[in-house]
Short mmCIF file of C-alpha atoms in Angstrom, two decimals:
data_model
loop_
_atom_site.label_atom_id
_atom_site.label_comp_id
_atom_site.label_asym_id
_atom_site.label_seq_id
_atom_site.Cartn_x
_atom_site.Cartn_y
_atom_site.Cartn_z
CA MET A 140 -0.04 -0.11 0.31
CA GLY A 141 2.61 2.51 -1.20
CA GLN A 142 4.39 4.11 1.77
CA GLY A 143 1.59 3.79 4.09
CA VAL A 144 1.65 2.47 7.82
CA ASN A 145 3.44 -0.92 8.14
CA PHE A 146 1.93 -2.98 10.72
CA SER A 147 4.43 -6.26 10.10
CA ALA A 148 5.46 -4.88 13.86
CA ASN A 149 2.33 -4.95 15.44
CA ALA A 150 0.81 -7.71 13.98
CA SER A 151 0.65 -9.96 17.03
CA VAL A 152 -1.02 -7.26 18.78
CA TYR A 153 -3.30 -5.83 16.28
CA ASP A 154 -6.78 -7.91 17.19
CA ARG A 155 -6.45 -6.11 20.52
CA ARG A 156 -7.55 -2.88 18.98
CA HIS A 157 -9.78 -3.54 16.54
CA GLY A 158 -11.22 -6.85 17.01
CA ALA A 159 -10.73 -10.34 15.97
CA VAL A 160 -13.23 -10.60 13.40
CA LEU A 161 -16.17 -8.98 12.05
CA PRO A 162 -20.03 -9.82 13.45
CA ARG A 163 -21.37 -12.65 11.06
CA ASP A 164 -24.49 -10.76 10.77
CA VAL A 165 -22.95 -7.60 9.76
CA ALA A 166 -20.79 -9.02 7.19
CA GLN A 167 -24.17 -10.81 5.66
CA GLU A 168 -25.81 -7.38 6.02
CA LEU A 169 -23.16 -6.07 3.84
CA ALA A 170 -23.18 -9.10 1.39
CA ASP A 171 -26.88 -8.29 1.18
CA SER A 172 -26.88 -4.59 0.57
CA GLY A 173 -24.33 -5.04 -2.45
CA VAL A 174 -26.55 -7.64 -3.61
CA LEU A 175 -23.74 -9.91 -3.78
CA GLU A 176 -24.65 -13.55 -5.39
CA PRO A 177 -23.13 -16.86 -3.44
CA GLY A 178 -19.98 -17.89 -4.35
CA ALA A 179 -19.29 -14.30 -5.81
CA HIS A 180 -15.33 -13.18 -5.57
CA VAL A 181 -14.43 -10.48 -2.95
CA LEU A 182 -10.98 -8.85 -2.49
CA ASP A 183 -10.00 -7.30 0.79
CA VAL A 184 -7.49 -4.58 0.36
CA GLY A 185 -5.55 -4.29 3.29
CA ALA A 186 -6.75 -7.29 5.02
CA GLY A 187 -4.57 -7.49 7.96
CA THR A 188 -5.23 -10.37 10.56
CA GLY A 189 -8.86 -10.96 8.53
CA ARG A 190 -10.96 -9.43 10.57
CA VAL A 191 -13.29 -9.13 7.38
CA ALA A 192 -11.71 -11.47 5.24
CA ILE A 193 -12.73 -14.67 7.20
CA VAL A 194 -16.33 -13.82 8.27
CA PHE A 195 -16.95 -13.15 4.12
CA ALA A 196 -15.40 -16.69 3.05
CA GLY A 197 -17.83 -18.23 5.85
CA VAL A 198 -20.79 -16.90 4.73
CA GLY A 199 -20.25 -18.04 1.23
CA TYR A 200 -17.83 -15.95 -0.60
CA GLN A 201 -14.70 -16.07 -2.69
CA VAL A 202 -12.56 -14.02 -0.99
CA THR A 203 -8.76 -13.23 -1.51
CA ALA A 204 -6.90 -11.40 1.13
CA LEU A 205 -4.16 -9.00 -0.03
CA ASP A 206 -1.69 -6.85 2.37
CA PRO A 207 1.48 -5.82 2.08
CA ALA A 208 2.74 -6.82 5.56
CA LEU A 209 3.49 -10.45 5.47
CA PRO A 210 3.27 -10.90 9.16
CA MET A 211 -0.58 -9.67 9.41
CA LEU A 212 -1.10 -12.04 6.37
CA ASN A 213 0.70 -15.10 8.38
CA GLU A 214 -1.82 -14.15 11.31
CA LEU A 215 -4.75 -14.50 9.08
CA ARG A 216 -3.50 -17.89 7.28
CA LEU A 217 -3.55 -19.01 11.11
CA LYS A 218 -7.04 -17.64 12.16
CA ALA A 219 -8.42 -18.87 8.88
CA ARG A 220 -7.41 -22.40 9.07
CA GLU A 221 -10.92 -24.12 8.59
CA ARG A 222 -11.68 -21.83 5.28
CA PRO A 223 -8.42 -21.01 4.00
CA VAL A 224 -8.44 -17.65 2.03
CA PRO A 225 -6.17 -16.69 -0.50
CA LEU A 226 -3.39 -14.37 0.36
CA VAL A 227 -1.91 -11.90 -1.77
CA ALA A 228 1.76 -9.77 -0.68
CA GLY A 229 0.70 -6.32 -2.48
CA GLU A 230 -0.08 -3.00 -2.56
CA GLY A 231 -3.43 -1.53 -2.85
CA ALA A 232 -2.34 1.16 -5.21
CA ARG A 233 -0.71 -1.33 -7.73
CA LEU A 234 -3.08 -4.09 -7.42
CA PRO A 235 -2.12 -7.33 -9.23
CA PHE A 236 -5.33 -8.32 -11.25
CA ALA A 237 -6.94 -7.95 -13.97
CA ARG A 238 -9.83 -5.31 -14.65
CA SER A 239 -13.48 -5.94 -13.83
CA ARG A 240 -12.47 -9.62 -12.33
CA PHE A 241 -13.80 -8.94 -8.62
CA ASP A 242 -18.09 -8.62 -7.86
CA ALA A 243 -16.88 -6.61 -4.57
CA VAL A 244 -14.10 -5.04 -3.15
CA ILE A 245 -13.37 -4.22 0.72
CA LEU A 246 -11.97 -1.10 2.59
CA ALA A 247 -11.94 -1.36 5.96
CA ARG A 248 -10.24 1.55 8.17
CA ILE A 249 -6.87 1.63 5.93
CA LEU A 250 -7.44 4.87 3.59
CA TYR A 251 -6.40 7.15 6.40
CA LEU A 252 -3.04 5.19 6.47
CA MET A 253 -2.25 5.66 3.22
CA PRO A 254 -0.55 8.58 1.29
CA ASP A 255 -1.76 6.99 -2.16
CA TRP A 256 -5.26 6.49 -0.96
CA LYS A 257 -7.05 7.71 -3.71
CA ALA A 258 -4.77 5.47 -6.06
CA VAL A 259 -6.19 2.84 -4.19
CA LEU A 260 -9.77 4.03 -5.00
CA ARG A 261 -9.09 4.04 -8.88
CA GLU A 262 -7.77 0.67 -8.41
CA ALA A 263 -10.41 -0.55 -6.71
CA TYR A 264 -12.66 0.79 -9.33
CA ASP A 265 -10.76 -1.09 -11.79
CA VAL A 266 -10.89 -4.27 -10.50
CA LEU A 267 -14.47 -4.12 -9.93
CA LYS A 268 -17.03 -5.66 -12.72
CA PRO A 269 -19.52 -3.31 -13.92
CA GLY A 270 -22.50 -3.01 -11.29
CA GLY A 271 -19.90 -4.18 -8.56
CA CYS A 272 -19.69 -2.99 -5.16
CA LEU A 273 -17.32 -1.44 -2.72
CA PHE A 274 -17.66 -1.69 0.85
CA HIS A 275 -16.03 0.92 2.80
CA GLU A 276 -15.52 1.19 6.59
CA TRP A 277 -14.39 4.45 8.45
CA GLY A 278 -12.87 3.71 11.87
CA ASN A 279 -10.70 7.31 12.63
CA GLY A 280 -13.25 8.98 14.83
CA GLN A 281 -14.52 12.45 14.85
CA PRO A 282 -13.24 15.43 15.52
CA ASP A 283 -15.41 16.39 18.64
CA GLU A 284 -13.96 12.73 20.28
CA ALA A 285 -11.62 13.37 23.24
CA TRP A 286 -9.60 10.88 21.74
CA VAL A 287 -9.04 12.35 18.69
CA GLN A 288 -8.50 15.41 20.03
CA ILE A 289 -5.79 13.74 22.30
CA ARG A 290 -4.22 12.25 18.89
CA GLU A 291 -4.46 15.89 16.95
CA LYS A 292 -2.69 17.52 19.40
CA LEU A 293 0.16 14.81 19.28
CA ARG A 294 0.20 15.41 15.37
CA ALA A 295 0.81 19.35 16.37
CA LEU A 296 3.72 18.30 18.47
CA PHE A 297 5.86 16.23 16.38
CA GLN A 298 4.83 18.61 13.78
CA ASP A 299 5.63 21.53 15.84
CA ALA A 300 9.34 19.33 16.44
CA GLY A 301 9.73 19.43 12.59
CA VAL A 302 8.43 16.19 11.69
CA GLU A 303 6.25 17.35 8.63
CA THR A 304 3.74 14.02 8.54
CA PRO A 305 4.07 12.02 11.48
CA PHE A 306 1.18 9.71 11.10
CA HIS A 307 -1.85 8.76 8.84
CA PRO A 308 -0.83 10.39 6.04
CA GLY A 309 -3.87 9.63 3.65
CA ALA A 310 -7.67 10.90 4.11
CA ARG A 311 -8.28 12.86 6.88
CA SER A 312 -12.22 12.32 6.99
CA GLU A 313 -15.01 10.48 5.68
CA ALA A 314 -16.46 13.03 3.74
CA GLU A 315 -12.94 13.31 1.47
CA VAL A 316 -13.18 9.50 0.87
CA ASP A 317 -16.89 9.78 -0.27
CA ALA A 318 -16.26 12.63 -2.76
CA VAL A 319 -13.61 11.00 -4.28
CA LEU A 320 -15.86 7.76 -5.04
CA MET A 321 -18.70 9.84 -6.61
CA GLY A 322 -15.66 11.32 -8.96
CA LEU A 323 -14.84 7.86 -10.01
CA GLY A 324 -18.28 7.08 -10.47
CA PHE A 325 -19.83 5.18 -7.71
CA VAL A 326 -22.90 5.60 -6.53
CA ARG A 327 -23.49 5.35 -2.65
CA SER A 328 -26.38 2.77 -1.68
CA LYS A 329 -26.43 2.25 1.86
CA LYS A 330 -24.62 3.24 5.31
CA LEU A 331 -24.50 0.65 7.93
CA PRO A 332 -23.59 1.93 11.33
CA ILE A 333 -22.37 -1.38 13.37
CA GLY A 334 -22.46 0.39 16.79
CA PRO A 335 -19.10 1.60 19.28
CA GLY A 336 -15.83 0.50 18.84
CA PRO A 337 -14.15 -0.98 21.95
CA ASN A 338 -13.98 0.87 24.93
CA MET A 339 -11.03 2.37 26.79
CA THR A 340 -9.82 4.85 29.43
CA LEU A 341 -8.18 7.98 28.21
CA HIS A 342 -5.26 7.23 30.27
CA ASP A 343 -4.96 3.45 28.63
CA PHE A 344 -5.09 5.23 25.32
CA VAL A 345 -1.99 7.84 25.73
CA GLY A 346 -0.23 5.13 27.49
CA ARG A 347 -0.53 2.72 24.78
CA VAL A 348 0.19 5.67 22.43
CA ALA A 349 3.58 6.26 24.38
CA THR A 350 4.50 2.77 24.53
CA GLY A 351 3.91 2.32 20.36
CA GLU A 352 1.08 0.05 20.32
CA PHE A 353 -0.84 2.36 18.03
CA SER A 354 0.67 3.75 14.99
CA TYR A 355 1.24 7.37 15.87
CA VAL A 356 4.47 7.38 17.13
CA TRP A 357 5.96 4.41 14.40
CA ASN A 358 7.74 6.88 12.51
CA ILE A 359 8.97 9.49 14.90
CA PRO A 360 12.65 9.84 15.74
CA THR A 361 13.18 8.87 19.69
CA HIS A 362 14.30 12.03 20.47
CA VAL A 363 11.18 13.91 19.30
CA GLN A 364 9.46 11.23 20.91
CA GLU A 365 10.91 11.77 24.16
CA SER A 366 10.54 15.51 24.14
CA CYS A 367 6.56 15.61 22.99
CA ILE A 368 5.38 12.72 24.92
CA PRO A 369 5.59 14.44 28.48
CA LEU A 370 3.78 17.36 26.75
CA LEU A 371 1.05 15.80 25.65
CA ASN A 372 0.92 14.10 29.02
CA LYS A 373 1.06 17.26 30.40
CA TRP A 374 -1.65 18.40 27.93
CA CYS A 375 -3.83 15.86 28.66
CA GLN A 376 -3.87 16.16 32.50
CA ASP A 377 -4.48 19.66 32.45
CA THR A 378 -7.68 19.24 29.57
CA PHE A 379 -9.14 15.75 30.40
CA ASP A 380 -10.05 13.24 33.48
CA LEU A 381 -8.19 10.49 32.14
CA GLU A 382 -10.22 8.05 34.10
CA GLN A 383 -13.16 8.42 31.74
CA SER A 384 -14.07 5.32 29.46
CA PHE A 385 -15.12 5.83 26.10
CA PRO A 386 -16.04 4.19 23.42
CA MET A 387 -13.03 4.58 20.47
CA PRO A 388 -14.37 5.74 18.16
CA ARG A 389 -17.82 6.42 19.46
CA GLU A 390 -19.42 4.77 15.78
CA LEU A 391 -18.24 2.62 13.33
CA ALA A 392 -19.97 2.46 10.03
CA TRP A 393 -19.96 0.90 6.65
CA THR A 394 -20.85 2.93 3.42
CA THR A 395 -21.80 0.64 0.44
CA TYR A 396 -21.09 1.98 -3.11
CA ARG A 397 -21.95 0.58 -6.42
CA LYS A 398 -19.84 0.91 -9.94
CA GLU A 399 -22.17 2.09 -12.09
#
């Protein structure tokens, strides 16, 4: 996926944050919204550990999982033993597939991680059959959520310290993604809210950021982290009750688009 975030070093703990698998009823409702026939060919771009791919395979679709991080694909292979999913090491902006090959493409919580996210959307359009559907999940929160405000404060601190694009170099909002998809010729067909993300205290969130469990510090030089993280901690203590617990994000939702 271009020069996006590489989760190779974090594969073993990825499911702790994002959940091991998508609920089966959500996968089925998504498939129904896309009017997928049994056995339809589905491509999961940035499949990670198989949170979505494994469930789609379990409800009867032929799923191909693509990810640039081999450790993530290895985790997927271990999780999918009972229903093997073909795995492809590759990048979303350069899909190694023929045009009009797939009935559906899945893009789940990845576009904010990818600087070439617009190219990923163009590639998704190209590999979809006419009338095929794209399932997009946005999981990066909204500006009024406390954890998002903490994240953006950290971004500002890193930028003030001279790091131009510290983390999440891709799409900054779901509206931005929607606009590009409309421009490519997709039609939005259904929005499917699926509830809140996992609950976490702000104290726990900041701690996991500082220890590198989340991707926010992965590309940051150690000396910059050492100067900025204490400033973040002080700002958080002055601004929030860190023992408060919130779902992160407040709401998760999928949107189904159709290629006309």
